[in-house]
Amino acid sequence: MKEYSYIINGVQKTSDKLIDVTNPANNESIGSYYVSTIEDVEEAVINAKKSQVKWARLSQEERDQYISKITEVLTTNKTYLAELITKEQGKPLSGPGSNFEMDACIGWTQVPTSLQLEDGLIFEDDTRKDILKRVPIGVVAAITPWNWPLMIAIWQIIPSLKMGNTVVIKPSEYTTIASLEMFRLINTVLPAGVLNCVTGDGKIGGHLTSHKLVGKIMFTGSIATGKRIIEASTNNMARLTLECGGNDAGIVLPKTDFDQIAEGLFWGSFLNMGQTCAALKRLYVHENDLESAVNALINITKNFKMGNGLNEENSLGPIQNKMQFDKVNELIETAKNNPNAKLFIPELNVPSEGYFIPITYITGVDNGDPIVDEEQFGPVLPIITYKTVEEAIEKANALEVGLGASVWGSDSNQLEEIVLQLEAGTVWINQHGAIHPFVPFGGVKQSGYGVEFGIEGLKAVTLPKIVSYKK
């Protein structure tokens, strides 16, 4: 099987340690990757720091031209990378799967080049004039998760490069191969040292994020790891953008037609088999609408097939790794021990091999139950009833997270009232998880801080500099 290298200063590197990677749909080996050392991290950051000086001196137009070349190389290799994603991460080629992820990668490289951060006049009178400029931070350390490994890497890389920074990126140890191949391809069109990659577990990530030459850390992952990164950053006082996941709530107004919204609820919940930070993971419905909600969701679920994602008839794939597979199954088993809980599992011919879990709807549970309070990150949706909308809002806000939320219904005035009361970075109306490259995205509470995307995302990878002129 093929062995995949990491890249430092434009050179592919190997080490004494290889980790084998298997397809979560059938446990077949797809290759192995070399694991970086602490010395590799040092080399990567030092080279990124050296390269950043020259990269920052390029004009904005020149850096945009390099980013356009990245768009071209991703477009040319879309099919190859999409198949690697499916083999390694598990999401199907079809539907909102790996081809969708690659389309997002390509689209997200194009948007930043259309945006410009202009100098701003802050103050002017007869004696002085003060201008706000945006300058590069320096070296950006990026840590990516295993659920959307290439797309989230692009979210971190492209704005950073556009604004004159260089990057050292560490992909998740669970989805390293596809990431390495994308980084290799991107390096064919970039100057050496602008994009560097190291591999490994949290030890490598910890050394990277605490490095004294790192000026910015971008992270997507768990709350626990996010807190460790905050601690590590005290060593270098790096700026932080942390997206630490969520346990997003959705509230459906009373008497809403569930047949009309069922598909939106389904994909809002089960995009990437629920392995999405901004997926709908808690659904609150009026007690009189419970039966309608369950029936509509079961009916829509029967339209989709589950299996190996290389078969384009399948739009539902496996859980990415055994750790997460075991966690989701444990939450389901715990829910079964609740005498009030009822499980609804539509027939989908779930494969016997691989990390497959059937789409599961659970009623009779409430806030306080693990299946509700803990982010499942899998194909499970607890449906919780409420008596009043005020009760639903209180329950939706009760947890420590606040990445996204959604409200569903036809009464626009009531929807707007609820939006203002929900504690989340983004609140969607009659949709969920509908992120957009021009629209800032970030969480509140323990879902992290800082935003990505759009003009605000560009600001997040720069430093403000005031230039004050005497008249």
Coordinates of C-alpha atoms in Angstrom, one line a residue:
M1 CA 0.0 0.0 0.0
K2 CA 1.1 3.6 -0.6
E3 CA 2.9 5.5 2.1
Y4 CA 2.1 9.2 2.4
S5 CA 4.6 11.9 3.5
Y6 CA 4.2 15.2 5.2
I7 CA 5.6 18.4 3.8
I8 CA 8.0 20.9 5.3
N9 CA 9.5 23.8 3.3
G10 CA 8.2 22.3 0.1
V11 CA 10.0 19.0 0.7
Q12 CA 8.2 15.7 1.4
K13 CA 9.4 14.2 4.6
T14 CA 9.3 10.7 6.3
S15 CA 10.1 9.4 9.7
D16 CA 10.6 6.1 11.6
K17 CA 6.9 5.7 12.3
L18 CA 4.1 4.7 10.0
I19 CA 0.3 4.5 10.9
D20 CA -1.9 2.3 8.8
V21 CA -5.3 3.8 7.7
T22 CA -8.4 1.7 7.0
N23 CA -11.7 2.4 5.3
P24 CA -14.4 2.8 8.0
A25 CA -17.0 1.2 5.6
N26 CA -15.1 -2.2 5.4
N27 CA -12.0 -1.9 7.5
E28 CA -9.7 -2.5 4.4
S29 CA -6.3 -0.8 4.4
I30 CA -6.1 2.2 2.1
G31 CA -2.4 3.1 2.9
S32 CA -0.3 4.5 5.7
Y33 CA 1.2 7.9 6.6
Y34 CA 4.4 8.9 8.3
V35 CA 4.2 10.5 11.8
S36 CA 6.1 13.7 12.4
T37 CA 8.5 14.2 15.3
I38 CA 8.9 17.2 17.7
E39 CA 11.9 18.1 15.6
D40 CA 9.8 18.3 12.5
V41 CA 7.4 20.7 14.2
E42 CA 10.4 23.0 15.0
E43 CA 11.6 22.8 11.4
A44 CA 8.2 23.5 10.1
V45 CA 7.5 26.6 12.2
I46 CA 11.0 28.0 11.7
N47 CA 10.7 27.6 7.9
A48 CA 7.2 29.1 8.0
K49 CA 8.6 32.1 9.9
K50 CA 11.4 32.6 7.4
S51 CA 9.1 32.3 4.4
Q52 CA 6.5 34.6 5.8
V53 CA 8.6 37.7 5.4
K54 CA 8.9 37.3 1.7
W55 CA 5.3 36.1 1.3
A56 CA 4.0 39.2 3.2
R57 CA 5.9 41.5 0.9
L58 CA 4.0 40.3 -2.1
S59 CA 1.1 42.5 -3.2
Q60 CA -2.4 41.4 -2.4
E61 CA -2.9 40.8 -6.1
E62 CA 0.1 38.5 -6.3
R63 CA -1.1 36.4 -3.4
D64 CA -4.6 36.2 -4.9
Q65 CA -3.0 34.9 -8.1
Y66 CA -1.4 32.1 -6.1
I67 CA -4.7 31.3 -4.5
S68 CA -6.3 31.1 -7.9
K69 CA -3.7 28.5 -8.8
I70 CA -4.8 26.6 -5.7
T71 CA -8.4 26.7 -7.1
E72 CA -7.1 25.3 -10.4
V73 CA -5.2 22.4 -8.8
L74 CA -8.1 21.4 -6.6
T75 CA -10.5 21.5 -9.6
T76 CA -8.2 19.4 -11.7
N77 CA -7.8 16.8 -8.8
K78 CA -11.4 16.9 -7.5
T79 CA -12.3 13.3 -8.4
Y80 CA -9.1 11.9 -7.0
L81 CA -9.4 13.8 -3.7
A82 CA -13.1 13.0 -3.3
E83 CA -12.5 9.3 -3.6
L84 CA -9.7 9.6 -1.0
I85 CA -12.1 11.4 1.3
T86 CA -14.7 8.6 0.9
K87 CA -12.1 5.8 1.5
E88 CA -10.7 7.5 4.6
Q89 CA -13.5 9.5 6.2
G90 CA -16.4 7.4 5.0
K91 CA -18.8 10.0 3.6
P92 CA -20.3 9.0 0.3
L93 CA -19.4 10.4 -3.1
S94 CA -23.0 11.2 -3.8
G95 CA -25.4 13.6 -2.0
P96 CA -23.8 16.1 0.5
G97 CA -20.7 13.9 0.7
S98 CA -17.1 14.0 -0.6
N99 CA -17.9 15.5 -4.0
F100 CA -19.9 18.2 -2.1
E101 CA -16.9 18.7 0.2
M102 CA -14.5 19.2 -2.8
D103 CA -17.0 21.6 -4.4
A104 CA -16.9 23.5 -1.1
C105 CA -13.1 23.5 -1.0
I106 CA -13.0 24.9 -4.5
G107 CA -15.7 27.5 -3.8
W108 CA -14.0 28.6 -0.5
T109 CA -10.7 29.3 -2.3
Q110 CA -12.5 31.7 -4.7
V111 CA -14.4 33.8 -2.3
P112 CA -11.5 35.4 -0.3
T113 CA -9.9 36.6 -3.5
S114 CA -13.1 38.6 -4.2
L115 CA -12.8 40.4 -0.8
Q116 CA -10.5 43.2 0.2
L117 CA -9.8 44.8 3.5
E118 CA -9.5 48.5 2.9
D119 CA -7.7 51.0 5.1
G120 CA -10.1 52.8 7.4
L121 CA -10.1 56.4 8.4
I122 CA -10.5 56.4 12.2
F123 CA -10.2 60.1 13.1
E124 CA -9.2 63.3 11.4
D125 CA -9.1 67.0 12.5
D126 CA -6.9 70.0 11.8
T127 CA -4.0 68.5 13.7
R128 CA -4.0 64.8 12.9
K129 CA -5.2 61.9 10.8
D130 CA -5.4 58.3 12.0
I131 CA -5.7 55.3 9.7
L132 CA -6.5 51.7 10.6
K133 CA -4.5 49.2 8.5
R134 CA -4.6 45.4 8.7
V135 CA -1.2 43.6 8.7
P136 CA -0.3 39.9 8.8
I137 CA 0.1 38.1 12.1
G138 CA 2.9 35.9 11.0
V139 CA 2.8 32.1 11.4
V140 CA -0.7 30.5 11.7
A141 CA -0.9 27.1 13.4
A142 CA -4.0 25.2 12.1
I143 CA -5.5 22.1 13.6
T144 CA -8.2 20.3 11.6
P145 CA -10.8 17.7 12.6
W146 CA -11.8 14.4 11.0
N147 CA -15.3 15.1 10.0
W148 CA -14.7 17.6 7.1
P149 CA -10.9 17.3 6.9
L150 CA -10.3 19.1 3.6
M151 CA -13.0 21.7 3.7
I152 CA -12.1 22.9 7.1
A153 CA -8.4 23.0 6.2
I154 CA -9.3 25.3 3.3
W155 CA -11.3 27.5 5.6
Q156 CA -8.1 27.9 7.7
I157 CA -5.5 28.0 5.0
I158 CA -6.9 30.4 2.3
P159 CA -7.7 33.5 4.5
S160 CA -4.4 33.1 6.3
L161 CA -2.4 33.0 3.0
K162 CA -4.4 35.8 1.4
M163 CA -3.6 38.2 4.3
G164 CA 0.1 37.5 4.2
N165 CA 0.6 34.8 6.8
T166 CA 2.2 31.4 6.4
V167 CA 0.7 28.2 7.8
V168 CA 1.7 25.1 9.6
I169 CA -1.2 22.7 9.7
K170 CA -1.8 19.4 11.5
P171 CA -4.6 17.3 10.3
S172 CA -6.5 14.9 12.5
E173 CA -4.7 11.6 13.0
Y174 CA -8.0 9.9 11.8
T175 CA -8.1 11.6 8.4
T176 CA -4.5 12.3 7.5
I177 CA -4.0 10.8 4.1
A178 CA -6.5 12.8 2.1
S179 CA -5.3 16.0 3.9
L180 CA -1.6 15.2 3.0
E181 CA -2.5 14.7 -0.6
M182 CA -4.3 18.0 -0.8
F183 CA -1.4 19.8 0.9
R184 CA 1.0 18.1 -1.5
L185 CA -1.0 19.3 -4.5
I186 CA -1.3 22.8 -3.1
N187 CA 2.5 23.0 -2.6
T188 CA 3.0 22.4 -6.3
V189 CA 1.8 26.0 -6.9
L190 CA 3.1 27.8 -3.8
P191 CA 6.5 29.0 -2.8
A192 CA 8.3 26.6 -0.4
G193 CA 7.6 27.2 3.2
V194 CA 4.3 29.0 2.8
L195 CA 2.2 25.9 3.6
N196 CA 3.8 23.3 5.9
C197 CA 2.2 20.2 7.3
V198 CA 3.0 18.0 10.3
T199 CA 1.2 14.8 11.4
G200 CA 0.5 13.0 14.6
D201 CA -1.6 13.1 17.7
G202 CA -2.2 15.7 20.4
K203 CA 1.4 15.7 21.5
I204 CA 2.4 17.1 18.1
G205 CA -0.5 19.5 18.1
G206 CA 0.4 20.7 21.6
H207 CA 4.0 21.5 20.6
L208 CA 2.8 23.3 17.5
T209 CA 0.2 25.5 19.3
S210 CA 2.6 26.4 22.1
H211 CA 5.5 27.3 19.9
K212 CA 6.9 30.8 20.6
L213 CA 7.0 31.7 16.9
V214 CA 3.3 31.0 16.3
G215 CA 1.2 34.1 16.3
K216 CA -2.3 32.7 15.5
I217 CA -4.0 29.4 16.2
M218 CA -7.1 28.2 14.3
F219 CA -8.8 25.1 15.7
T220 CA -11.9 23.1 15.0
G221 CA -12.6 20.2 17.4
S222 CA -13.8 19.3 20.9
I223 CA -14.3 21.6 23.9
A224 CA -11.7 19.6 25.9
T225 CA -9.0 20.0 23.2
G226 CA -10.0 23.7 22.8
K227 CA -9.3 24.3 26.4
R228 CA -5.9 22.7 26.2
I229 CA -5.1 24.9 23.3
I230 CA -6.1 28.0 25.3
E231 CA -3.6 26.8 28.0
A232 CA -0.9 26.1 25.5
S233 CA -1.3 29.6 24.0
T234 CA -0.3 31.2 27.2
N235 CA 3.3 30.3 26.1
N236 CA 3.1 32.5 23.0
M237 CA 0.0 34.8 23.6
A238 CA -1.2 33.7 20.1
R239 CA -4.5 35.0 18.8
L240 CA -7.2 32.3 18.8
T241 CA -10.0 31.2 16.6
L242 CA -11.7 28.2 18.3
E243 CA -14.7 26.3 16.9
C244 CA -15.3 23.8 19.7
G245 CA -18.4 22.0 18.4
G246 CA -21.9 22.3 19.5
N247 CA -25.0 20.4 20.4
D248 CA -27.4 22.5 18.2
A249 CA -31.0 22.7 19.1
G250 CA -33.9 23.1 16.7
I251 CA -37.4 24.4 17.8
V252 CA -40.4 23.6 15.7
L253 CA -43.4 25.9 16.3
P254 CA -46.7 24.3 17.2
K255 CA -49.0 23.1 14.4
T256 CA -46.1 23.2 11.8
D257 CA -46.5 20.9 8.8
F258 CA -43.8 18.4 9.4
D259 CA -44.1 16.9 5.9
Q260 CA -43.1 20.3 4.5
I261 CA -39.9 20.5 6.7
A262 CA -39.0 16.8 7.1
E263 CA -36.2 16.8 4.5
G264 CA -34.7 20.0 5.9
L265 CA -34.7 18.5 9.4
F266 CA -33.2 15.3 8.1
W267 CA -30.2 16.8 6.4
G268 CA -29.9 19.4 9.1
S269 CA -29.4 16.5 11.5
F270 CA -27.7 13.8 9.4
L271 CA -25.4 15.7 7.1
N272 CA -22.2 13.5 7.2
M273 CA -24.2 11.1 9.4
G274 CA -24.5 13.7 12.1
Q275 CA -20.7 14.1 12.2
T276 CA -20.9 17.9 11.8
C277 CA -20.4 20.4 14.5
A278 CA -23.3 22.6 13.3
A279 CA -25.7 19.7 12.8
L280 CA -29.1 19.7 14.5
K281 CA -28.7 17.4 17.5
R282 CA -31.7 18.2 19.7
L283 CA -35.2 18.7 18.2
Y284 CA -37.9 20.3 20.3
V285 CA -41.5 19.8 19.1
H286 CA -44.8 20.6 20.7
E287 CA -46.3 17.7 22.7
N288 CA -49.3 17.6 20.3
D289 CA -47.1 17.3 17.3
L290 CA -44.8 14.5 18.4
E291 CA -46.5 11.7 16.3
S292 CA -46.5 13.9 13.2
A293 CA -42.8 14.7 13.7
V294 CA -41.8 11.1 14.1
N295 CA -43.9 9.8 11.1
A296 CA -42.6 12.5 8.8
L297 CA -39.0 11.9 9.7
I298 CA -39.3 8.1 9.3
N299 CA -41.0 8.5 5.9
I300 CA -38.2 10.8 4.6
T301 CA -35.5 8.5 5.9
K302 CA -36.7 5.6 3.8
N303 CA -35.8 7.6 0.7
F304 CA -32.1 7.1 1.3
K305 CA -29.6 4.2 1.1
M306 CA -26.8 3.4 3.5
G307 CA -23.6 1.7 2.6
N308 CA -20.0 2.0 1.2
G309 CA -19.7 5.5 -0.1
L310 CA -17.9 4.5 -3.3
N311 CA -21.3 3.1 -4.4
E312 CA -23.0 6.3 -5.7
E313 CA -26.4 4.8 -4.9
N314 CA -25.6 5.3 -1.2
S315 CA -26.0 8.8 0.4
L316 CA -25.5 7.6 4.0
G317 CA -22.1 6.3 5.1
P318 CA -20.4 5.0 8.3
I319 CA -19.1 6.6 11.4
Q320 CA -15.5 7.6 10.8
N321 CA -13.7 5.8 13.5
K322 CA -14.2 3.1 16.2
M323 CA -13.9 5.6 19.1
Q324 CA -16.8 7.6 17.8
F325 CA -18.7 4.4 16.8
D326 CA -18.5 3.1 20.4
K327 CA -19.5 6.4 21.9
V328 CA -22.6 6.7 19.8
N329 CA -23.6 3.1 20.5
E330 CA -23.1 3.7 24.2
L331 CA -25.4 6.7 24.2
I332 CA -28.0 4.7 22.4
E333 CA -27.7 1.9 24.9
T334 CA -28.0 4.3 27.8
A335 CA -31.2 5.8 26.3
K336 CA -32.6 2.3 26.0
N337 CA -32.3 2.0 29.8
N338 CA -34.7 4.9 30.2
P339 CA -38.2 3.4 30.7
N340 CA -39.8 6.4 29.0
A341 CA -37.6 6.2 25.9
K342 CA -38.8 4.9 22.6
L343 CA -36.5 4.2 19.6
F344 CA -37.6 4.5 16.0
I345 CA -35.2 2.9 13.5
P346 CA -36.3 3.0 9.9
E347 CA -35.3 0.0 7.8
L348 CA -32.2 0.9 5.7
N349 CA -30.4 -2.4 5.2
V350 CA -27.5 -1.4 7.4
P351 CA -24.3 -3.2 6.4
S352 CA -22.9 -5.8 8.9
E353 CA -19.3 -4.8 8.4
G354 CA -17.8 -1.4 9.0
Y355 CA -18.8 1.3 11.5
F356 CA -22.4 1.7 10.4
I357 CA -25.1 2.8 12.8
P358 CA -28.7 3.1 11.6
I359 CA -30.6 6.4 11.6
T360 CA -32.2 6.4 15.0
Y361 CA -34.9 8.7 16.4
I362 CA -35.5 8.7 20.2
T363 CA -38.6 10.1 22.0
G364 CA -39.4 10.1 25.7
V365 CA -36.1 11.7 26.7
D366 CA -35.5 15.2 28.0
N367 CA -32.7 17.6 29.0
G368 CA -30.7 15.8 31.6
D369 CA -30.5 12.6 29.6
P370 CA -27.0 11.8 28.2
I371 CA -28.5 11.4 24.7
V372 CA -29.7 15.0 24.9
D373 CA -27.0 16.7 26.9
E374 CA -24.0 15.1 25.2
E375 CA -23.1 15.9 21.6
Q376 CA -23.8 12.6 19.9
F377 CA -21.9 13.3 16.7
G378 CA -23.7 10.4 15.0
P379 CA -26.9 9.4 13.3
V380 CA -29.1 9.8 16.4
L381 CA -31.8 12.5 16.9
P382 CA -33.6 12.9 20.3
I383 CA -37.0 14.5 19.8
I384 CA -38.0 16.3 23.0
T385 CA -41.5 17.6 23.6
Y386 CA -42.5 21.0 25.1
K387 CA -45.8 22.5 26.4
T388 CA -44.9 26.1 25.7
V389 CA -42.5 27.9 23.4
E390 CA -40.9 29.6 26.4
E391 CA -40.1 26.1 27.8
A392 CA -38.6 25.1 24.5
I393 CA -36.3 28.2 24.5
E394 CA -35.3 27.5 28.1
K395 CA -34.3 23.9 27.2
A396 CA -32.5 24.9 24.0
N397 CA -30.4 27.4 26.0
A398 CA -29.7 25.1 28.9
L399 CA -26.5 23.6 27.7
E400 CA -22.9 24.9 27.9
V401 CA -22.6 25.2 24.1
G402 CA -23.9 27.7 21.6
L403 CA -22.7 27.1 18.1
G404 CA -25.9 27.1 16.0
A405 CA -29.6 26.8 16.5
S406 CA -32.7 26.8 14.3
V407 CA -36.4 27.7 14.4
W408 CA -39.0 26.2 12.2
G409 CA -42.5 27.4 11.4
S410 CA -44.6 29.9 9.4
D411 CA -45.3 32.7 11.9
S412 CA -42.6 35.2 10.9
N413 CA -43.2 37.4 13.9
Q414 CA -42.9 34.6 16.4
L415 CA -39.8 33.2 14.6
E416 CA -38.1 36.5 14.9
E417 CA -38.9 36.8 18.6
I418 CA -37.4 33.3 19.3
V419 CA -34.3 34.1 17.3
L420 CA -33.3 36.9 19.6
Q421 CA -33.7 34.7 22.7
L422 CA -31.6 31.7 21.5
E423 CA -28.0 31.6 22.8
A424 CA -26.1 30.7 19.6
G425 CA -23.6 32.2 17.2
T426 CA -25.9 31.6 14.3
V427 CA -29.7 31.0 14.3
W428 CA -31.2 29.7 11.1
I429 CA -34.9 30.0 10.2
N430 CA -36.5 27.0 8.4
Q431 CA -33.0 25.6 7.7
H432 CA -30.1 24.3 9.7
G433 CA -26.3 24.4 9.2
A434 CA -26.6 26.6 6.1
I435 CA -23.2 28.2 6.3
H436 CA -22.0 30.5 3.5
P437 CA -18.4 31.7 2.7
F438 CA -19.5 35.4 2.8
V439 CA -21.3 35.1 6.2
P440 CA -19.3 35.1 9.5
F441 CA -19.6 31.9 11.5
G442 CA -18.6 31.2 15.1
G443 CA -20.0 30.1 18.4
V444 CA -20.8 31.5 21.9
K445 CA -20.4 30.0 25.3
Q446 CA -18.1 26.9 25.2
S447 CA -18.5 26.5 21.5
G448 CA -15.5 28.8 21.2
Y449 CA -14.8 32.3 20.1
G450 CA -13.7 34.2 17.1
V451 CA -15.3 33.9 13.6
E452 CA -14.4 32.6 10.2
F453 CA -15.6 33.5 6.7
G454 CA -16.2 36.7 4.9
I455 CA -14.7 40.1 5.8
E456 CA -14.7 39.3 9.5
G457 CA -12.8 36.0 8.8
L458 CA -10.1 38.0 7.0
K459 CA -9.8 40.4 9.9
A460 CA -9.4 37.4 12.3
V461 CA -6.1 36.5 10.6
T462 CA -4.6 40.0 10.7
L463 CA -3.5 42.5 13.3
P464 CA -4.9 46.0 13.5
K465 CA -2.2 48.7 13.1
I466 CA -2.9 52.4 13.6
V467 CA -0.9 54.9 11.6
S468 CA -1.1 58.4 13.0
Y469 CA -0.2 61.4 10.9
K470 CA 0.7 64.8 12.2
K471 CA -0.6 67.6 10.2

